[in-house]
mmCIF file of C-alpha atoms and ligand atoms in Angstrom:
data_model
loop_
_atom_site.group_PDB
_atom_site.id
_atom_site.type_symbol
_atom_site.label_atom_id
_atom_site.label_comp_id
_atom_site.label_asym_id
_atom_site.label_seq_id
_atom_site.Cartn_x
_atom_site.Cartn_y
_atom_site.Cartn_z
ATOM 1 C CA MET A 1 15.049 -2.614 9.947
ATOM 2 C CA ASP A 2 12.368 0.051 9.745
ATOM 3 C CA LEU A 3 9.503 -1.383 7.714
ATOM 4 C CA ALA A 4 8.170 2.049 6.970
ATOM 5 C CA ASP A 5 11.483 3.010 5.487
ATOM 6 C CA HIS A 6 11.057 1.829 1.931
ATOM 7 C CA THR A 7 14.486 3.203 1.007
ATOM 8 C CA ASN A 8 16.204 0.458 3.044
ATOM 9 C CA GLU A 9 17.998 -1.757 0.591
ATOM 10 C CA GLN A 10 17.661 -4.927 2.622
ATOM 11 C CA TYR A 11 13.926 -4.430 2.982
ATOM 12 C CA GLN A 12 13.554 -3.578 -0.721
ATOM 13 C CA LYS A 13 15.076 -6.879 -1.562
ATOM 14 C CA LYS A 14 12.925 -8.879 0.869
ATOM 15 C CA LEU A 15 9.828 -7.079 -0.412
ATOM 16 C CA TYR A 16 10.876 -7.768 -4.021
ATOM 17 C CA SER A 17 11.142 -11.518 -3.458
ATOM 18 C CA LEU A 18 7.843 -11.554 -1.785
ATOM 19 C CA GLN A 19 6.197 -9.559 -4.614
ATOM 20 C CA CYS A 20 7.631 -12.068 -7.129
ATOM 21 C CA ASP A 21 6.242 -15.058 -5.394
ATOM 22 C CA PRO A 22 2.810 -15.796 -6.876
ATOM 23 C CA ARG A 23 1.898 -18.310 -4.200
ATOM 24 C CA ASN A 24 1.177 -15.738 -1.581
ATOM 25 C CA ASP A 25 -0.530 -12.445 -0.971
ATOM 26 C CA LYS A 26 2.360 -10.829 0.905
ATOM 27 C CA GLY A 27 4.135 -7.854 -0.584
ATOM 28 C CA ALA A 28 1.865 -7.977 -3.625
ATOM 29 C CA ARG A 29 -1.344 -9.742 -4.361
ATOM 30 C CA SER A 30 -1.457 -13.149 -5.949
ATOM 31 C CA PRO A 31 -2.148 -13.036 -9.694
ATOM 32 C CA ASP A 32 -5.743 -14.351 -9.205
ATOM 33 C CA ASN A 33 -6.510 -11.567 -6.749
ATOM 34 C CA VAL A 34 -4.922 -8.971 -8.985
ATOM 35 C CA ALA A 35 -7.215 -10.106 -11.905
ATOM 36 C CA LEU A 36 -10.294 -9.962 -9.739
ATOM 37 C CA HIS A 37 -9.380 -6.614 -8.263
ATOM 38 C CA CYS A 38 -8.466 -4.976 -11.576
ATOM 39 C CA HIS A 39 -11.674 -6.289 -13.128
ATOM 40 C CA TRP A 40 -13.604 -4.484 -10.452
ATOM 41 C CA ILE A 41 -11.434 -1.365 -10.897
ATOM 42 C CA HIS A 42 -12.009 -1.307 -14.647
ATOM 43 C CA LYS A 43 -15.806 -1.826 -14.292
ATOM 44 C CA THR A 44 -16.159 0.745 -11.561
ATOM 45 C CA PHE A 45 -14.201 3.611 -13.074
ATOM 46 C CA SER A 46 -13.886 3.214 -16.806
ATOM 47 C CA LYS A 47 -17.452 4.060 -18.024
ATOM 48 C CA LYS A 48 -16.738 2.836 -21.499
ATOM 49 C CA ARG A 49 -13.630 4.926 -22.106
ATOM 50 C CA TYR A 50 -9.977 4.429 -21.626
ATOM 51 C CA LEU A 51 -8.329 6.152 -18.633
ATOM 52 C CA ARG A 52 -5.081 7.677 -17.692
ATOM 53 C CA ILE A 53 -4.133 5.950 -14.425
ATOM 54 C CA LEU A 54 -1.478 6.566 -11.843
ATOM 55 C CA ASP A 55 -0.573 3.432 -9.896
ATOM 56 C CA VAL A 56 1.098 4.612 -6.623
ATOM 57 C CA GLY A 57 3.548 2.228 -5.074
ATOM 58 C CA CYS A 58 3.085 -0.085 -8.052
ATOM 59 C CA GLY A 59 5.688 -2.727 -6.952
ATOM 60 C CA ILE A 60 6.544 -5.076 -9.785
ATOM 61 C CA GLY A 61 3.501 -3.662 -11.673
ATOM 62 C CA LEU A 62 0.984 -6.385 -11.375
ATOM 63 C CA TYR A 63 -1.930 -3.867 -11.323
ATOM 64 C CA SER A 64 -0.465 -1.557 -13.947
ATOM 65 C CA HIS A 65 0.083 -4.455 -16.428
ATOM 66 C CA GLN A 66 -3.381 -5.926 -15.802
ATOM 67 C CA LEU A 67 -5.151 -2.495 -16.261
ATOM 68 C CA ALA A 68 -3.194 -1.779 -19.428
ATOM 69 C CA LYS A 69 -4.583 -5.046 -20.858
ATOM 70 C CA TYR A 70 -8.016 -3.371 -20.624
ATOM 71 C CA GLY A 71 -6.750 -0.518 -22.802
ATOM 72 C CA HIS A 72 -5.910 2.012 -20.109
ATOM 73 C CA GLN A 73 -2.776 4.122 -20.166
ATOM 74 C CA VAL A 74 -0.942 3.434 -16.852
ATOM 75 C CA VAL A 75 2.004 5.126 -15.128
ATOM 76 C CA GLY A 76 3.365 3.087 -12.226
ATOM 77 C CA ILE A 77 5.586 4.653 -9.672
ATOM 78 C CA ASP A 78 7.624 3.009 -6.946
ATOM 79 C CA ILE A 79 10.478 4.147 -4.753
ATOM 80 C CA SER A 80 12.357 0.837 -5.090
ATOM 81 C CA ALA A 81 14.702 0.529 -8.106
ATOM 82 C CA ILE A 82 14.675 -3.270 -8.014
ATOM 83 C CA VAL A 83 10.883 -3.644 -8.392
ATOM 84 C CA ILE A 84 10.689 -0.905 -11.156
ATOM 85 C CA LYS A 85 13.396 -2.720 -13.157
ATOM 86 C CA HIS A 86 11.259 -5.919 -12.905
ATOM 87 C CA ALA A 87 8.069 -4.081 -13.830
ATOM 88 C CA ALA A 88 9.662 -2.531 -16.949
ATOM 89 C CA LYS A 89 11.210 -5.824 -17.933
ATOM 90 C CA ILE A 90 7.999 -7.843 -17.891
ATOM 91 C CA SER A 91 5.948 -5.027 -19.549
ATOM 92 C CA VAL A 92 3.957 -6.423 -22.384
ATOM 93 C CA ASN A 93 2.618 -3.302 -24.068
ATOM 94 C CA ASP A 94 3.474 0.349 -24.489
ATOM 95 C CA ARG A 95 0.473 1.491 -22.526
ATOM 96 C CA CYS A 96 2.494 0.976 -19.305
ATOM 97 C CA SER A 97 5.377 3.167 -18.164
ATOM 98 C CA PHE A 98 7.307 2.970 -14.914
ATOM 99 C CA ILE A 99 9.011 5.557 -12.826
ATOM 100 C CA CYS A 100 11.414 4.981 -9.969
ATOM 101 C CA GLY A 101 10.874 7.670 -7.387
ATOM 102 C CA ASP A 102 9.338 8.848 -4.180
ATOM 103 C CA ILE A 103 5.729 9.759 -4.752
ATOM 104 C CA PHE A 104 6.231 12.828 -2.524
ATOM 105 C CA ASP A 105 8.694 14.170 -5.060
ATOM 106 C CA TYR A 106 6.956 13.130 -8.266
ATOM 107 C CA ASN A 107 5.703 16.006 -10.378
ATOM 108 C CA SER A 108 3.880 14.556 -13.213
ATOM 109 C CA PRO A 109 3.825 16.466 -16.515
ATOM 110 C CA ASP A 110 0.302 14.988 -17.090
ATOM 111 C CA LYS A 111 -2.894 14.682 -15.052
ATOM 112 C CA PHE A 112 -4.747 11.487 -14.404
ATOM 113 C CA ASP A 113 -8.364 10.285 -14.563
ATOM 114 C CA LEU A 114 -7.760 7.703 -11.832
ATOM 115 C CA ILE A 115 -5.164 7.558 -9.099
ATOM 116 C CA LEU A 116 -4.767 4.233 -7.412
ATOM 117 C CA PHE A 117 -3.483 3.800 -3.939
ATOM 118 C CA THR A 118 -4.189 0.136 -3.116
ATOM 119 C CA TYR A 119 -2.348 -2.060 -0.628
ATOM 120 C CA SER A 120 -0.568 1.025 0.277
ATOM 121 C CA ILE A 121 1.648 2.701 2.762
ATOM 122 C CA PHE A 122 -0.872 5.291 3.892
ATOM 123 C CA ASN A 123 -1.071 4.012 7.473
ATOM 124 C CA THR A 124 2.719 4.484 7.897
ATOM 125 C CA LEU A 125 2.173 8.307 7.462
ATOM 126 C CA SER A 126 1.288 10.641 10.261
ATOM 127 C CA TYR A 127 -1.839 12.836 9.873
ATOM 128 C CA GLN A 128 0.206 15.776 8.558
ATOM 129 C CA LYS A 129 2.215 13.713 6.163
ATOM 130 C CA GLY A 130 -0.867 11.950 4.974
ATOM 131 C CA LEU A 131 -2.584 15.247 4.201
ATOM 132 C CA ALA A 132 0.544 16.568 2.443
ATOM 133 C CA LEU A 133 0.536 13.436 0.180
ATOM 134 C CA LEU A 134 -3.195 13.730 -0.596
ATOM 135 C CA GLN A 135 -2.814 17.356 -1.466
ATOM 136 C CA HIS A 136 0.089 16.523 -3.769
ATOM 137 C CA LEU A 137 -1.934 13.691 -5.475
ATOM 138 C CA TYR A 138 -4.989 15.936 -5.800
ATOM 139 C CA GLY A 139 -2.819 18.325 -7.921
ATOM 140 C CA MET A 140 -2.209 15.434 -10.350
ATOM 141 C CA GLN A 141 -5.921 14.667 -10.819
ATOM 142 C CA PHE A 142 -8.079 15.781 -13.759
ATOM 143 C CA SER A 143 -11.132 17.617 -12.748
ATOM 144 C CA GLY A 144 -13.926 15.059 -12.622
ATOM 145 C CA GLY A 145 -11.342 12.333 -11.971
ATOM 146 C CA ALA A 146 -11.345 9.770 -9.192
ATOM 147 C CA PHE A 147 -8.981 8.734 -6.396
ATOM 148 C CA TYR A 148 -9.316 5.169 -5.073
ATOM 149 C CA ILE A 149 -7.591 4.134 -1.836
ATOM 150 C CA GLU A 150 -7.682 1.039 0.359
ATOM 151 C CA ALA A 151 -6.272 1.650 3.772
ATOM 152 C CA LEU A 152 -6.694 0.447 7.406
ATOM 153 C CA CYS A 153 -9.190 1.924 9.792
ATOM 154 C CA LEU A 154 -7.534 1.301 13.116
ATOM 155 C CA ASN A 155 -8.280 2.324 16.623
ATOM 156 C CA LYS A 156 -6.807 1.684 20.018
ATOM 157 C CA GLU A 157 -8.756 -1.568 20.415
ATOM 158 C CA THR A 158 -7.775 -3.103 17.073
ATOM 159 C CA PHE A 159 -4.662 -4.784 18.453
ATOM 160 C CA GLU A 160 -3.897 -5.894 21.912
ATOM 161 C CA SER A 161 -0.781 -4.262 23.322
ATOM 162 C CA GLY A 162 1.763 -6.627 24.798
ATOM 163 C CA THR A 163 4.568 -9.064 24.132
ATOM 164 C CA LYS A 164 4.352 -12.534 22.644
ATOM 165 C CA ILE A 165 6.895 -15.275 21.664
ATOM 166 C CA GLN A 166 5.958 -17.305 18.706
ATOM 167 C CA LYS A 167 7.556 -20.603 17.742
ATOM 168 C CA GLU A 168 7.369 -19.755 14.111
ATOM 169 C CA CYS A 169 8.005 -16.574 12.299
ATOM 170 C CA SER A 170 4.799 -15.402 10.763
ATOM 171 C CA HIS A 171 5.402 -11.653 10.332
ATOM 172 C CA ASP A 172 5.334 -10.781 6.606
ATOM 173 C CA ASP A 173 7.435 -13.872 5.993
ATOM 174 C CA LEU A 174 10.392 -11.559 6.072
ATOM 175 C CA PHE A 175 12.618 -14.075 7.939
ATOM 176 C CA PRO A 176 11.071 -17.480 7.367
ATOM 177 C CA GLU A 177 14.338 -19.087 8.458
ATOM 178 C CA ALA A 178 14.024 -17.596 11.981
ATOM 179 C CA GLU A 179 13.958 -20.095 14.935
ATOM 180 C CA TRP A 180 11.620 -17.920 16.898
ATOM 181 C CA VAL A 181 10.229 -14.409 16.936
ATOM 182 C CA LEU A 182 9.502 -12.161 19.832
ATOM 183 C CA ARG A 183 6.482 -9.942 18.916
ATOM 184 C CA ASP A 184 5.831 -6.708 20.790
ATOM 185 C CA ILE A 185 2.895 -4.386 20.079
ATOM 186 C CA GLU A 186 2.597 -0.935 21.691
ATOM 187 C CA TRP A 187 -0.158 1.651 21.449
ATOM 188 C CA ASN A 188 1.031 5.251 21.416
ATOM 189 C CA ASN A 189 -1.823 7.407 22.657
ATOM 190 C CA LEU A 190 -0.162 10.747 21.964
ATOM 191 C CA GLU A 191 0.604 9.822 18.309
ATOM 192 C CA GLN A 192 -2.542 7.585 17.948
ATOM 193 C CA SER A 193 -0.370 4.848 16.413
ATOM 194 C CA PHE A 194 0.649 1.247 16.933
ATOM 195 C CA GLU A 195 4.302 0.248 16.930
ATOM 196 C CA PHE A 196 5.023 -3.407 15.980
ATOM 197 C CA ARG A 197 8.486 -4.612 16.978
ATOM 198 C CA HIS A 198 9.743 -8.033 16.022
ATOM 199 C CA TYR A 199 13.015 -9.683 17.057
ATOM 200 C CA TYR A 200 14.015 -12.692 15.084
ATOM 201 C CA GLN A 201 16.464 -15.368 16.281
ATOM 202 C CA LEU A 202 18.542 -16.450 13.260
ATOM 203 C CA ASN A 203 21.401 -18.935 13.581
ATOM 204 C CA THR A 204 23.910 -16.543 15.087
ATOM 205 C CA LYS A 205 22.283 -13.279 15.011
ATOM 206 C CA LEU A 206 19.259 -11.357 16.045
ATOM 207 C CA GLU A 207 17.294 -9.281 13.492
ATOM 208 C CA LYS A 208 14.914 -6.558 14.466
ATOM 209 C CA THR A 209 12.076 -4.964 12.478
ATOM 210 C CA ASN A 210 9.981 -2.096 13.459
ATOM 211 C CA LEU A 211 6.674 -0.857 11.880
ATOM 212 C CA LYS A 212 4.556 2.088 13.015
ATOM 213 C CA LEU A 213 0.955 2.225 11.781
ATOM 214 C CA TYR A 214 -1.163 5.290 12.407
ATOM 215 C CA ALA A 215 -4.723 4.914 13.358
ATOM 216 C CA TYR A 216 -7.119 6.620 10.997
ATOM 217 C CA SER A 217 -10.933 6.350 11.318
ATOM 218 C CA GLU A 218 -13.288 6.646 8.355
ATOM 219 C CA GLN A 219 -14.242 10.173 9.498
ATOM 220 C CA GLN A 220 -10.565 11.106 9.492
ATOM 221 C CA TYR A 221 -10.098 9.759 5.971
ATOM 222 C CA LYS A 222 -13.109 11.701 4.807
ATOM 223 C CA ASN A 223 -11.901 14.970 6.516
ATOM 224 C CA LEU A 224 -8.392 14.533 4.918
ATOM 225 C CA LEU A 225 -9.737 13.906 1.485
ATOM 226 C CA ILE A 226 -12.075 16.850 1.540
ATOM 227 C CA LYS A 227 -9.343 19.049 3.009
ATOM 228 C CA ALA A 228 -7.042 18.010 0.112
ATOM 229 C CA GLY A 229 -9.653 19.113 -2.473
ATOM 230 C CA TRP A 230 -11.866 16.187 -3.439
ATOM 231 C CA LYS A 231 -15.626 17.055 -3.530
ATOM 232 C CA THR A 232 -17.214 13.752 -2.599
ATOM 233 C CA VAL A 233 -15.987 10.708 -0.578
ATOM 234 C CA ASP A 234 -17.730 7.371 -0.566
ATOM 235 C CA PHE A 235 -16.997 4.232 1.401
ATOM 236 C CA VAL A 236 -17.638 1.114 -0.670
ATOM 237 C CA LEU A 237 -17.622 -2.656 0.046
ATOM 238 C CA LEU A 238 -14.120 -4.071 -0.105
ATOM 239 C CA PRO A 239 -14.060 -5.378 -3.687
ATOM 240 C CA PRO A 240 -13.132 -8.952 -4.732
ATOM 241 C CA GLY A 241 -9.428 -9.440 -4.744
ATOM 242 C CA ALA A 242 -8.695 -6.588 -2.326
ATOM 243 C CA PHE A 243 -6.199 -7.031 0.460
ATOM 244 C CA ASP A 244 -7.984 -8.168 3.632
ATOM 245 C CA ASN A 245 -5.038 -9.595 5.474
ATOM 246 C CA ALA A 246 -6.799 -12.046 7.760
ATOM 247 C CA GLY A 247 -9.732 -9.875 8.530
ATOM 248 C CA LEU A 248 -7.905 -6.618 9.284
ATOM 249 C CA PRO A 249 -10.260 -3.608 9.032
ATOM 250 C CA TYR A 250 -9.520 -2.330 5.512
ATOM 251 C CA SER A 251 -11.695 0.399 3.994
ATOM 252 C CA ALA A 252 -12.189 0.946 0.361
ATOM 253 C CA ILE A 253 -12.692 4.687 -0.405
ATOM 254 C CA ILE A 254 -13.578 6.545 -3.621
ATOM 255 C CA ALA A 255 -13.012 10.270 -3.756
ATOM 256 C CA ARG A 256 -14.169 12.327 -6.733
ATOM 257 C CA SER A 257 -13.062 15.798 -7.733
HETATM 258 C C1 SAM B 1 2.835 -3.466 -0.214
HETATM 259 S S1 SAM B 1 3.649 -2.976 -1.784
HETATM 260 C C2 SAM B 1 2.265 -3.037 -2.832
HETATM 261 C C3 SAM B 1 2.712 -3.242 -4.336
HETATM 262 C C4 SAM B 1 1.636 -3.112 -5.337
HETATM 263 N N1 SAM B 1 0.746 -1.974 -5.154
HETATM 264 C C5 SAM B 1 0.782 -4.402 -5.224
HETATM 265 O O1 SAM B 1 -0.270 -4.446 -4.584
HETATM 266 O O2 SAM B 1 1.170 -5.431 -5.925
HETATM 267 C C6 SAM B 1 3.921 -1.269 -1.439
HETATM 268 C C7 SAM B 1 4.839 -0.532 -2.400
HETATM 269 O O3 SAM B 1 4.944 0.837 -2.206
HETATM 270 C C8 SAM B 1 6.301 1.275 -2.436
HETATM 271 N N2 SAM B 1 6.503 2.538 -1.744
HETATM 272 C C9 SAM B 1 6.745 2.803 -0.465
HETATM 273 N N3 SAM B 1 6.945 4.052 -0.227
HETATM 274 C C10 SAM B 1 6.842 4.714 -1.408
HETATM 275 C C11 SAM B 1 7.017 6.066 -1.802
HETATM 276 N N4 SAM B 1 7.229 7.042 -0.914
HETATM 277 N N5 SAM B 1 6.894 6.354 -3.087
HETATM 278 C C12 SAM B 1 6.649 5.415 -4.038
HETATM 279 N N6 SAM B 1 6.524 4.081 -3.735
HETATM 280 C C13 SAM B 1 6.627 3.743 -2.414
HETATM 281 C C14 SAM B 1 7.123 0.118 -2.005
HETATM 282 O O4 SAM B 1 8.413 0.128 -2.505
HETATM 283 C C15 SAM B 1 6.275 -1.073 -2.342
HETATM 284 O O5 SAM B 1 6.686 -1.672 -3.567
#
């Protein structure tokens, strides 16, 4: 199963069940973290007025719903039909709307004051694809609007390449029933990416997952955002509630047009 392929139905189902589980931070943030994070987002961007917000890769809509409670008008988009159905079902007010679709293909009829890209798929995109996505998002931004992204800053040294066998499955909790998992990490110097391969021993079969994460530095994020059209790019402290997955090097970036 390719974990960067969010159209894979088996993976969508696994991700959906993780997102619906409020006890962990996998797949989606826990409700407490979502509340903290959204409070910061509201205080940082709203400046005493209601915003039109695009929540990219909204999952079951935890952020969209929470931000709509502050009065903002939110459009959540996600490629997975199963999560969008859930998001729409639990929607408590008409300030939220949800769209099932690939963000690369979404042509919004409206523009947004704030585009959110948190806990996102950005690192699964190559430099060219990442730039194409940013240019596409920039086209949906009101002049004077803001783009907020949290993404990993990786380099060759972040993970140690090699193979390990673990007694318990700990990778994304995708196969908690596995008896063991063989974990293999490889750095690809040409692509500047890490490839994570996991083999899980389940009762009678072997499952395999594969995830490729591209290494972007802060300077590369800045270059891409400026190239896509934003005027200023600031790196801020990772806010309360943000995804920090056991100390992984996440950056919080605000770009303004
Ligand atoms: C890690 S989840 C985060 C969910 C949500 N933002 C949260 O923090 O609760 C990433 C989400 O991005 C969605 N996604 C992946 N690729 C996408 C694409 N090309 N267009 C829209 N959504 C996508 C996935 O289906 C998944 O629900």
